[in-house]
Structure formats: C-alpha cells, structure tokens
JSON list of C-alpha atoms in Angstrom, two decimals:
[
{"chain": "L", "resi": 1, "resn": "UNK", "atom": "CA", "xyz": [180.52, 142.22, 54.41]},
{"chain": "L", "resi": 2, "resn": "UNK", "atom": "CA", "xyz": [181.23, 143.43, 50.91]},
{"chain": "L", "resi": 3, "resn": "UNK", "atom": "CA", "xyz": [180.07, 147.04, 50.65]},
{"chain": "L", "resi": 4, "resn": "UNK", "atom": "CA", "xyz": [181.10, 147.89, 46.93]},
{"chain": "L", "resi": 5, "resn": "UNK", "atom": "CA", "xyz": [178.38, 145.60, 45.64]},
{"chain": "L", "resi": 6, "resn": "UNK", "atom": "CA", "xyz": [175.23, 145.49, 44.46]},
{"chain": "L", "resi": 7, "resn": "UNK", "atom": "CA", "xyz": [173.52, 142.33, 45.36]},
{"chain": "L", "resi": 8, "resn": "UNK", "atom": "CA", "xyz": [170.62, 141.07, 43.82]},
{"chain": "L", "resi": 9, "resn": "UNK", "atom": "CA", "xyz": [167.87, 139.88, 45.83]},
{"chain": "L", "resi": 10, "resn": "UNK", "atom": "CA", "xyz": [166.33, 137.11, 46.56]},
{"chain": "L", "resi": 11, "resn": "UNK", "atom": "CA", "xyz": [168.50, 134.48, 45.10]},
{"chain": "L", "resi": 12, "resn": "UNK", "atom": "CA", "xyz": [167.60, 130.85, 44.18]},
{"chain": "L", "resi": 13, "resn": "UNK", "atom": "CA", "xyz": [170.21, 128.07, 43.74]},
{"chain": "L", "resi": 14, "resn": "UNK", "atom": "CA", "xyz": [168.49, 125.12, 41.84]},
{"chain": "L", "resi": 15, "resn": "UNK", "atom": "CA", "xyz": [170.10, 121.91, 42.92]},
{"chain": "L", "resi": 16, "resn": "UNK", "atom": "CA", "xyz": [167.68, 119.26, 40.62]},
{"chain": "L", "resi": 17, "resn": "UNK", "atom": "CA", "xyz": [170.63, 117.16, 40.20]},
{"chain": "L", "resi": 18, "resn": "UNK", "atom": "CA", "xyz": [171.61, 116.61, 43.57]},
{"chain": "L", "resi": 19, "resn": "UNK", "atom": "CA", "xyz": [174.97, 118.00, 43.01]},
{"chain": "L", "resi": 20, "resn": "UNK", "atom": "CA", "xyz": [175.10, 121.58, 43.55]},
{"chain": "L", "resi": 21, "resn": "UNK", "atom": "CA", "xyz": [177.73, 122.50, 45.78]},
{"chain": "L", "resi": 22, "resn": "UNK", "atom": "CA", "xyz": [174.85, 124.15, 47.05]},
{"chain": "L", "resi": 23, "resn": "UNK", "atom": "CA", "xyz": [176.38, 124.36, 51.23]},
{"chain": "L", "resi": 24, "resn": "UNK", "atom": "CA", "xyz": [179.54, 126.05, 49.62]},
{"chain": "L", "resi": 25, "resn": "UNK", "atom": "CA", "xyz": [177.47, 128.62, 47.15]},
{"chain": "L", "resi": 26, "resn": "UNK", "atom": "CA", "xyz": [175.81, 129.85, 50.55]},
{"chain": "L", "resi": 27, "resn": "UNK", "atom": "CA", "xyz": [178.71, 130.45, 52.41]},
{"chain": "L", "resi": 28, "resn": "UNK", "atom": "CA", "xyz": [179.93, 132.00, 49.01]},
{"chain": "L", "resi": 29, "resn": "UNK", "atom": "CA", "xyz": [176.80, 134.08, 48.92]},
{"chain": "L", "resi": 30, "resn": "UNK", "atom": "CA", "xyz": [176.99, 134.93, 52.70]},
{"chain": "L", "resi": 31, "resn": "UNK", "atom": "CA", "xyz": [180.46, 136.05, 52.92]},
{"chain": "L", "resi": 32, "resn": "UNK", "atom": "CA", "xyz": [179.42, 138.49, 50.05]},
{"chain": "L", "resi": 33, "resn": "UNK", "atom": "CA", "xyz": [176.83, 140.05, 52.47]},
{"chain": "L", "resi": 34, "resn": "UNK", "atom": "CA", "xyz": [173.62, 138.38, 51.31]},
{"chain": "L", "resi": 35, "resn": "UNK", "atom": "CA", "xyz": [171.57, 136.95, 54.52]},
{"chain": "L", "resi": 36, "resn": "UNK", "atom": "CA", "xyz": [170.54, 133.69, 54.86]},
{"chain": "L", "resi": 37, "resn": "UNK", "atom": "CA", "xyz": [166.51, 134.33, 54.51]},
{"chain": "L", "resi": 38, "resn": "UNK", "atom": "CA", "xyz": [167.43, 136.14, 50.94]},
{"chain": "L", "resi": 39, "resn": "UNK", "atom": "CA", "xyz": [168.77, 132.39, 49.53]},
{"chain": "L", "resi": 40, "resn": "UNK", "atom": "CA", "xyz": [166.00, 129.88, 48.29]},
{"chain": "L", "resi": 41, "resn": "UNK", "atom": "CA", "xyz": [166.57, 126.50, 47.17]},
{"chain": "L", "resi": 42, "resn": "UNK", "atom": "CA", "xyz": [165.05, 124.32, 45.25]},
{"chain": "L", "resi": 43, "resn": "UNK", "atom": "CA", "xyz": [165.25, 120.42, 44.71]},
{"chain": "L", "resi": 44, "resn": "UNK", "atom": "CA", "xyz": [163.49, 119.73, 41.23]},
{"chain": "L", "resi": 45, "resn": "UNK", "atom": "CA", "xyz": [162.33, 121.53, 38.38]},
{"chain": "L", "resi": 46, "resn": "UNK", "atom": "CA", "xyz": [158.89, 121.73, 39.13]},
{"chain": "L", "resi": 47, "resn": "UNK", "atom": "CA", "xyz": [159.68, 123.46, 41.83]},
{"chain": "L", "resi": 48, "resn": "UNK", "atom": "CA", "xyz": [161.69, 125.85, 40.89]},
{"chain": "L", "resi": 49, "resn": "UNK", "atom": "CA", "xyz": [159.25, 126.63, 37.99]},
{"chain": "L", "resi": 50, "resn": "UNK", "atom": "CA", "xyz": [156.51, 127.86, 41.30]},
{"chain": "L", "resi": 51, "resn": "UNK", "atom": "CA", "xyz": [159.53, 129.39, 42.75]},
{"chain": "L", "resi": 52, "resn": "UNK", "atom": "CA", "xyz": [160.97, 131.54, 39.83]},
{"chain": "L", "resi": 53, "resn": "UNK", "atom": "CA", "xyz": [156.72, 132.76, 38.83]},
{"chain": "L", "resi": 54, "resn": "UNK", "atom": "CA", "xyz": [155.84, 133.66, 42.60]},
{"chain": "L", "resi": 55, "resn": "UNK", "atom": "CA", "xyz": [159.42, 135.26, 43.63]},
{"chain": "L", "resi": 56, "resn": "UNK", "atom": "CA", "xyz": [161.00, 136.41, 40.57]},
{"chain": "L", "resi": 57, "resn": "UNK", "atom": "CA", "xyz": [164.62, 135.72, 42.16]},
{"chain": "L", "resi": 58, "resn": "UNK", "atom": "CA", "xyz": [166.97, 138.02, 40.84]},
{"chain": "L", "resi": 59, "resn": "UNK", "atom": "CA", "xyz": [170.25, 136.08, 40.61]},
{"chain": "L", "resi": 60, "resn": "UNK", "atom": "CA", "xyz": [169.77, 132.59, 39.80]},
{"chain": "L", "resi": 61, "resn": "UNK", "atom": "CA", "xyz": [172.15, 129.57, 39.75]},
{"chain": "L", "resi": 62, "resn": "UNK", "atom": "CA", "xyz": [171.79, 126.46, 37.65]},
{"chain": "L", "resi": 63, "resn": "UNK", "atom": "CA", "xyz": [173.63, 123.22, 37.25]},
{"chain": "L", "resi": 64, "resn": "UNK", "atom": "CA", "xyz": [173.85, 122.06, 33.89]},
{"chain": "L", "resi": 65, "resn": "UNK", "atom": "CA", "xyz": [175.49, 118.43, 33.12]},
{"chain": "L", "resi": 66, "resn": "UNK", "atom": "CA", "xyz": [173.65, 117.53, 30.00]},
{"chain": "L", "resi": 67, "resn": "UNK", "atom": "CA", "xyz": [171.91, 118.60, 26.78]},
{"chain": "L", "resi": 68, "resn": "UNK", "atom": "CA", "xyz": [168.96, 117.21, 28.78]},
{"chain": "L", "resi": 69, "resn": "UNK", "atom": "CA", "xyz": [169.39, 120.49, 31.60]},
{"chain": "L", "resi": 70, "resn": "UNK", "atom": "CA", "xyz": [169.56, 123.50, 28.77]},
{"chain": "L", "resi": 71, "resn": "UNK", "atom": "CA", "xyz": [165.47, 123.35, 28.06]},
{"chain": "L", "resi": 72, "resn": "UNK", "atom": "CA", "xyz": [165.05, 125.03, 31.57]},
{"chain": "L", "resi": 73, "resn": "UNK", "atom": "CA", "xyz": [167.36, 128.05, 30.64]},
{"chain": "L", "resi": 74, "resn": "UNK", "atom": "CA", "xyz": [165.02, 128.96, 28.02]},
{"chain": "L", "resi": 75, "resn": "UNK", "atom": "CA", "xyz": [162.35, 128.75, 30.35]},
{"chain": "L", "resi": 76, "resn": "UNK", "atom": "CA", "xyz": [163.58, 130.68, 33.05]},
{"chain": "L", "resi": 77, "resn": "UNK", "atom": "CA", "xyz": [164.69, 133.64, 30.52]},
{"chain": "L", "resi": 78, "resn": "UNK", "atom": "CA", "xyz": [161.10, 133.35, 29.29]},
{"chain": "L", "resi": 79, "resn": "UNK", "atom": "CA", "xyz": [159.52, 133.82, 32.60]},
{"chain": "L", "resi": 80, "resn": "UNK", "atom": "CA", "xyz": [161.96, 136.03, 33.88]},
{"chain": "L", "resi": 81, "resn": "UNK", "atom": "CA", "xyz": [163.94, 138.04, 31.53]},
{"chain": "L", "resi": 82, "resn": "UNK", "atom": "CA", "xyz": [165.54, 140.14, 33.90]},
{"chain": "L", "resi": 83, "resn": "UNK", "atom": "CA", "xyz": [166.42, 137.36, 36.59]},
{"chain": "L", "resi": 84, "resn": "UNK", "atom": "CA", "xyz": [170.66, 136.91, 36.34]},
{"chain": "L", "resi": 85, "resn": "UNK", "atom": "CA", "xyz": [171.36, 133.61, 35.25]},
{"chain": "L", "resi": 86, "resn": "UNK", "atom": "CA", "xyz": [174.70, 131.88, 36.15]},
{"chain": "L", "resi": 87, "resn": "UNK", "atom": "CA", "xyz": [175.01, 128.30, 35.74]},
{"chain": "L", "resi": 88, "resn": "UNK", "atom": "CA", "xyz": [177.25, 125.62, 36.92]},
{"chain": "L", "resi": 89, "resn": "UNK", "atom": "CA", "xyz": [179.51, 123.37, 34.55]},
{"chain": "L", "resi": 90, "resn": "UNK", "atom": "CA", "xyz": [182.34, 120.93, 34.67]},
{"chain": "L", "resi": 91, "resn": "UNK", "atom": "CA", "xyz": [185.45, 122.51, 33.45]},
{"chain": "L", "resi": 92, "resn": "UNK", "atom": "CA", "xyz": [185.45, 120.00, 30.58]},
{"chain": "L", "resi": 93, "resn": "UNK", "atom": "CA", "xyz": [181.81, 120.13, 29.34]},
{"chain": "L", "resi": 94, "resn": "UNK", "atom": "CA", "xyz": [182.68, 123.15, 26.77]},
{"chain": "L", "resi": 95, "resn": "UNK", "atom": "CA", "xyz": [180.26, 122.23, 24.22]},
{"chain": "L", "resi": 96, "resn": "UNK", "atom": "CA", "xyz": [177.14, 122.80, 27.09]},
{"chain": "L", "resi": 97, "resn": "UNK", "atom": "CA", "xyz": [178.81, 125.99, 28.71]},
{"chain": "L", "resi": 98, "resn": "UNK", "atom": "CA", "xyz": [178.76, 127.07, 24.92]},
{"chain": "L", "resi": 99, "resn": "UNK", "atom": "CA", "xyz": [175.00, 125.95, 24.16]},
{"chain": "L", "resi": 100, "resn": "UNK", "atom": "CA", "xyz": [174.28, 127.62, 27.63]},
{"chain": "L", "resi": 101, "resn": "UNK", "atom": "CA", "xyz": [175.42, 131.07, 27.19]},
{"chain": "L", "resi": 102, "resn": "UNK", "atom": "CA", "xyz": [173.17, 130.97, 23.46]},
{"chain": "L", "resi": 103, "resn": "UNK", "atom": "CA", "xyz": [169.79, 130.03, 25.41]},
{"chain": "L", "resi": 104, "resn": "UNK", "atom": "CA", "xyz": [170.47, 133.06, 27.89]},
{"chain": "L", "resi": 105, "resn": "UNK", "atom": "CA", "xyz": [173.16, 132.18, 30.65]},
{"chain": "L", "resi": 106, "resn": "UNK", "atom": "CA", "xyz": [174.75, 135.22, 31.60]},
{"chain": "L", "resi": 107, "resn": "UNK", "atom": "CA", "xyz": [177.77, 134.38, 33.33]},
{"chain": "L", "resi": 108, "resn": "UNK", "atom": "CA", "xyz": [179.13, 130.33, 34.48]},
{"chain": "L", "resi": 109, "resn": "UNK", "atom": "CA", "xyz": [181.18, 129.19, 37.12]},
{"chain": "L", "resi": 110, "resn": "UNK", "atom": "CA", "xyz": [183.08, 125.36, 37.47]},
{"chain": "L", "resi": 111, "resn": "UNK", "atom": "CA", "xyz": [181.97, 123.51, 40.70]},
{"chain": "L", "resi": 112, "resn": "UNK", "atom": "CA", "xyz": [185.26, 122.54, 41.18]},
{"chain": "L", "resi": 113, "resn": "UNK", "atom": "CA", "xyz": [187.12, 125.85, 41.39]},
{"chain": "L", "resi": 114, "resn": "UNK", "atom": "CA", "xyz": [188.09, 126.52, 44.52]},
{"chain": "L", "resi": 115, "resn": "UNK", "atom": "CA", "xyz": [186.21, 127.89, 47.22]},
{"chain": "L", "resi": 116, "resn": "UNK", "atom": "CA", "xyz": [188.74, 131.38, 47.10]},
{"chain": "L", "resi": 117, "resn": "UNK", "atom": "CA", "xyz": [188.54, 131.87, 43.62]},
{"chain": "L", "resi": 118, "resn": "UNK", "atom": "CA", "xyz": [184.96, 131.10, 43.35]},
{"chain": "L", "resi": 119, "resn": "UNK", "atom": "CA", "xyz": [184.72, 133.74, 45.50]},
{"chain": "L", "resi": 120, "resn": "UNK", "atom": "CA", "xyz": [186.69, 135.81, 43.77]},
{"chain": "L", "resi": 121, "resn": "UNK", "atom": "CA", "xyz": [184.81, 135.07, 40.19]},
{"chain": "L", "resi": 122, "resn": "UNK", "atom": "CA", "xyz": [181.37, 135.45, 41.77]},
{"chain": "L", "resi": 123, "resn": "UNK", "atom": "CA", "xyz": [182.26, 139.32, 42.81]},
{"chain": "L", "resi": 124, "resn": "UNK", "atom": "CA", "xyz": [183.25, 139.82, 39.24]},
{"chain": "L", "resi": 125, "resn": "UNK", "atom": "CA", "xyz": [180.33, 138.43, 38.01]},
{"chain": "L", "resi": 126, "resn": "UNK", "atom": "CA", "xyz": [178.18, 140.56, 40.40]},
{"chain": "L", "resi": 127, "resn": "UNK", "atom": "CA", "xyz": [180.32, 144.10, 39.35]},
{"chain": "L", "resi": 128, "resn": "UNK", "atom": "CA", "xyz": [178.93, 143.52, 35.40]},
{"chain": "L", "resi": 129, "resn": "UNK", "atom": "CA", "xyz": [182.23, 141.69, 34.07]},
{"chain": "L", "resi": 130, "resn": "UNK", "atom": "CA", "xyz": [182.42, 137.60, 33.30]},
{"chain": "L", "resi": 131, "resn": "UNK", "atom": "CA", "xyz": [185.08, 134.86, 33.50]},
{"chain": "L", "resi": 132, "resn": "UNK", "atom": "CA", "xyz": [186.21, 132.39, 31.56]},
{"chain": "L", "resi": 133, "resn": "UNK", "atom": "CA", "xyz": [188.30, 129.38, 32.28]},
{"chain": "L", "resi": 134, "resn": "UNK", "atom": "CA", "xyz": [191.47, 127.93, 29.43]},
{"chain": "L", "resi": 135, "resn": "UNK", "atom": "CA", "xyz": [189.63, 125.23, 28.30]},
{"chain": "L", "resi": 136, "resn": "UNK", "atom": "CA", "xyz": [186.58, 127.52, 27.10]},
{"chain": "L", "resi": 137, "resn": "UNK", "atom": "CA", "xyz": [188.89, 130.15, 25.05]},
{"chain": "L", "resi": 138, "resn": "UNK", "atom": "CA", "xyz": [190.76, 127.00, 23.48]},
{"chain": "L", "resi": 139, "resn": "UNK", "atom": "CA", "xyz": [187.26, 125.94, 22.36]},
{"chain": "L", "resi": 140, "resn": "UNK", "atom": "CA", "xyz": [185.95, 129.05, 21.50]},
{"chain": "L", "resi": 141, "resn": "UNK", "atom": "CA", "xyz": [189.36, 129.75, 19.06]},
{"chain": "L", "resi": 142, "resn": "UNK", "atom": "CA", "xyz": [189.21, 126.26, 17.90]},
{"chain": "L", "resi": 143, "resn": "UNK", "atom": "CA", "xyz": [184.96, 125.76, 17.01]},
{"chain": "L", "resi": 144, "resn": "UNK", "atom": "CA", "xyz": [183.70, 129.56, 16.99]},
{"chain": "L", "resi": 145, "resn": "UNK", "atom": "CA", "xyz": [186.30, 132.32, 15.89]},
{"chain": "L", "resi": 146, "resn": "UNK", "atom": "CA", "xyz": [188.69, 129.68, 13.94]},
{"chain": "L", "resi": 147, "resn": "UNK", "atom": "CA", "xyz": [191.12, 131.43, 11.47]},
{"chain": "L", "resi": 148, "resn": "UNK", "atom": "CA", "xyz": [189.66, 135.14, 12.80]},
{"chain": "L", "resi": 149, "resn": "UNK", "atom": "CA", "xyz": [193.04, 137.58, 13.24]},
{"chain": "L", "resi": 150, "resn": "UNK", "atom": "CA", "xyz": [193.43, 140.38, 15.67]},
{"chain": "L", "resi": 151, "resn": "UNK", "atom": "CA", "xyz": [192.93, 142.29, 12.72]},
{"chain": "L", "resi": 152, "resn": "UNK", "atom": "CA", "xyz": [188.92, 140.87, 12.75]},
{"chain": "L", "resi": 153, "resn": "UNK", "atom": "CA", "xyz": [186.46, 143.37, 11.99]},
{"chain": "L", "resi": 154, "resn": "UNK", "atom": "CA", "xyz": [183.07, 143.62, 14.56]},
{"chain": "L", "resi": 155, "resn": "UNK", "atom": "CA", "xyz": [181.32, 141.43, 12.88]},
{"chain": "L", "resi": 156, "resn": "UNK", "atom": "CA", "xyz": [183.50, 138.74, 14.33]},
{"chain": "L", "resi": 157, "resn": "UNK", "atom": "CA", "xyz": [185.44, 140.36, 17.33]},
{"chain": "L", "resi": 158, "resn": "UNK", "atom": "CA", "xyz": [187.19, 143.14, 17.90]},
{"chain": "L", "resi": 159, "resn": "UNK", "atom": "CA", "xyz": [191.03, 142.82, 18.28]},
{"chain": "L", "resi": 160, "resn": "UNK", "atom": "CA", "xyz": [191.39, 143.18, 22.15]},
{"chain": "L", "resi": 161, "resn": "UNK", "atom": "CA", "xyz": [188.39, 140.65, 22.64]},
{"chain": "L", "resi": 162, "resn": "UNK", "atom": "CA", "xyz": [190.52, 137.92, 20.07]},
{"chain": "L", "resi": 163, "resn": "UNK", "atom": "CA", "xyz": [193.48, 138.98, 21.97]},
{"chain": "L", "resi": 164, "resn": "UNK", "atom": "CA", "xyz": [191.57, 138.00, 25.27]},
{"chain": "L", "resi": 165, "resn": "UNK", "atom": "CA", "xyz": [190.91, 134.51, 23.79]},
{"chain": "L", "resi": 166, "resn": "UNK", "atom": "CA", "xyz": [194.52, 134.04, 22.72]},
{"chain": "L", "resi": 167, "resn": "UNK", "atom": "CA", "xyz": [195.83, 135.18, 25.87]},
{"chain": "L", "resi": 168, "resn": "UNK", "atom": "CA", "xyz": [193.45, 133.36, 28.55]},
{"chain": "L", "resi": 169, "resn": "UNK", "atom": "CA", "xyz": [194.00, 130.29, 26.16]},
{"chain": "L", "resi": 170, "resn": "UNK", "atom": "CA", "xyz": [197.34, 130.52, 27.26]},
{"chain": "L", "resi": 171, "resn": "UNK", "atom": "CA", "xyz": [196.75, 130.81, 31.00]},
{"chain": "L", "resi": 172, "resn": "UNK", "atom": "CA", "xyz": [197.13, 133.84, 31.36]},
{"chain": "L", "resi": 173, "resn": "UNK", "atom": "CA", "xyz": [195.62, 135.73, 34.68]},
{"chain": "L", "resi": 174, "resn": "UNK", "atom": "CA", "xyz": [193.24, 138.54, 34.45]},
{"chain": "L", "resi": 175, "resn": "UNK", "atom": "CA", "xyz": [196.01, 140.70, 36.03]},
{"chain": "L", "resi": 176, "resn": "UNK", "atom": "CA", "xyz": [198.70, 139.56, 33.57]},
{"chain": "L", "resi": 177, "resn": "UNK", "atom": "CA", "xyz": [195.75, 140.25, 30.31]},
{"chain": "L", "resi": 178, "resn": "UNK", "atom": "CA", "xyz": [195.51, 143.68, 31.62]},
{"chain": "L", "resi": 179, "resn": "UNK", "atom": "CA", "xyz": [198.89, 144.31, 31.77]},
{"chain": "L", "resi": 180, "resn": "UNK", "atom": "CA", "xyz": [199.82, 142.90, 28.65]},
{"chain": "L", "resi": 181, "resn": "UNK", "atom": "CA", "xyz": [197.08, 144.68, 27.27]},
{"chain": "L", "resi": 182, "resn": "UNK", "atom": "CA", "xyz": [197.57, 147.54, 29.08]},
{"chain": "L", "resi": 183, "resn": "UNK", "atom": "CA", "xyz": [193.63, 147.82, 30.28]},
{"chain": "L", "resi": 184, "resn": "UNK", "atom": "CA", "xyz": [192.14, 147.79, 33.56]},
{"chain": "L", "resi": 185, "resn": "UNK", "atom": "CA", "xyz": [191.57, 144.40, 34.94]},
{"chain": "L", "resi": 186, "resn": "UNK", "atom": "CA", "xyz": [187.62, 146.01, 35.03]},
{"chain": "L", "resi": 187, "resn": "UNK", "atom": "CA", "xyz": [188.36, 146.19, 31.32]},
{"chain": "L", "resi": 188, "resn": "UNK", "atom": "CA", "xyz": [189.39, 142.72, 30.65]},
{"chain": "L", "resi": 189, "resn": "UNK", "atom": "CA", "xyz": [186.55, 141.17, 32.71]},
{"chain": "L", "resi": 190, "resn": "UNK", "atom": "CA", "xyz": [184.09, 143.69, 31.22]},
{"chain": "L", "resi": 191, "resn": "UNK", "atom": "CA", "xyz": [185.30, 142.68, 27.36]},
{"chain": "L", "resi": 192, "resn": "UNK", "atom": "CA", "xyz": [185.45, 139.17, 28.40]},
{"chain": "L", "resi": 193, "resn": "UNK", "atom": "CA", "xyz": [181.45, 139.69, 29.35]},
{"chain": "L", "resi": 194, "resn": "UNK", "atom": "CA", "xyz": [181.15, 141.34, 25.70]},
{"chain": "L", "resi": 195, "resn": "UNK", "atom": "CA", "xyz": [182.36, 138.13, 24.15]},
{"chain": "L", "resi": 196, "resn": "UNK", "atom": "CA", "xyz": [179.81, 136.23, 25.71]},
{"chain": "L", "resi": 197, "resn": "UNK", "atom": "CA", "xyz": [177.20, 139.17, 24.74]},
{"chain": "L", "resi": 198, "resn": "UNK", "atom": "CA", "xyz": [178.63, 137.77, 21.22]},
{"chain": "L", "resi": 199, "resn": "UNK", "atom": "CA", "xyz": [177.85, 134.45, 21.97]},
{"chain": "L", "resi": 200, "resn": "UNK", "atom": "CA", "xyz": [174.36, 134.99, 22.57]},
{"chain": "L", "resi": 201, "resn": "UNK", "atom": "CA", "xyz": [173.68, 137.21, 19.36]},
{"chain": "L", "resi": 202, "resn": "UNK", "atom": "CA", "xyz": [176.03, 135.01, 17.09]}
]
C-alpha cells in the first residue's frame, strides 16, 4: 500500500463506451491502496448521472473519444465541482484532450500507456502535479502558445512553464526537465499542472 497519499474516496470509473481499460484502472487503483468496495462503475451516462448526485465520488475517470463525450464534463463539474476529474484519451486525439481540460478536466491519462507508468502518472496526479505526453506540448506550442518566447510575460506563460513545453516536446523525462531546469521533479509536475490551470482560464 502507498502510505504518502491522499486518496480520494469513493471513486467512479465511467466506462459508457465500452472501452475503459476499466480491469487495469482497478488494479491501478488497488495497488495504490484504495479497496475494492471504494471503486464504482458505471456502464452509461444515465447512470453515472444517479451515481455522481447520490455519491458525490471524489476522483472520477472518464473516457473521451469524441466531441460527442465532452457535454458530460460540463455536467459533472456542474454537479460536482469539487469531484477530481481525469479523463481518458488516445495519445493522438490532442484537439479533445485540449477541449477537455477547458470544460473542467483536471488531469488525463492515455489508455495505452503502460500499465507501470500509468501507475506511475496516476500517483502524480493524486500528489497535486499533472502529466503531459510529446504529442500534447507539440500541439500546445504549435495551436496555443505559437511564437510566445521564454521571455513571455504571465499573461501567456511564464518562462519555466514555455521551457516545460519545449523540453517535454522534445521527449524529455520529468527527471531530465528537472535537471535541466534545475527544479524538483515535484516542481516540474506541479508547473506542468499550472499550465493546464492556464488552459482552463485561457
């Protein structure tokens, strides 16, 4: 069991689509210490809807594979602001990770990362910070903070944050960003959860 967490209780995985790794999430979720009667699912939306009003599930995942899925992020913020909010992408889909994080995700994952790293990412996510895969930076440099400098002022991003981008862009590891930045890796996933703060606000 993980004892330098705080978990947030109960937890509901929403699996509408049929295609939540939803078996691998709760051996993910178990391994972090959470026990098994803590972990609702649900199957459809309805459902969940009933679910979220009468248990007000405190960490919440969500797969979302189309425009057609963000809706229900809005909803879920609206019934329950506090609830933690992570959903599930493909790698590729960065437009909808994007349009995600602006109706109120906190924090993604891929379904395909591995079942170690998810791991990994999911204990990040649960100690405040955030991750973010290349493929995201490249489109967030390329769409969002195009022709911004590490000179940038707040009102686009602070230097380390555009330095973050550039450097995660590049493949860089969170170890290898802190180093190079000479931060904590705490730092780098905390700044990389004040980009997406930026996101949101943006």
């Amino acid at each position: 069991m993980v004892n330098d967490l705080i978990l947030p209780v109960p937890v509901l995985i929403i699996n509408h689509l049929g295609i939540t790794p939803e078996l691998r999430l709760k051996n993910i979720l178990n391994s972090l210490g959470y026990p098994q009667e803590l972990l609702m699912q649900s199957s459809s939306i309805e459902n969940a809807k009933n679910m979220i009003t009468e248990h007000l599930p405190n960490l919440i995942f969500y797969n979302v594979q189309s425009s057609s899925d963000l809706n229900f992020i809005h909803l879920i913020k609206q019934t329950h602001p506090s609830g933690y909010l992570v959903t599930l992408h493909q790698a590729e889909h960065t437009q909808l990770i994007f349009d995600a994080i602006q109706m109120g995700s906190n924090a993604y994952l891929l379904n395909e990362t591995p079942l170690e790293s998810s791991l990994k990412q999911l204990k990040t996510i649960l100690r405040g910070g955030a991750v973010m895969h290349t493929l995201f930076a490249d489109f967030l440099l390329l769409h969002k903070f195009n022709g911004e400098s590490p000179t940038a002022s707040d009102h686009h991003l602070y230097p380390p944050k555009y330095q973050i981008l550039q450097l995660i862009s590049q493949e860089y590891t969170v170890e290898q960003i802190a180093q190079q930045l000479k931060l904590s890796a705490y730092q780098v996933d905390s700044l990389i959860k004040a980009i997406f703060r930026k996101l949101f606000s943006r």
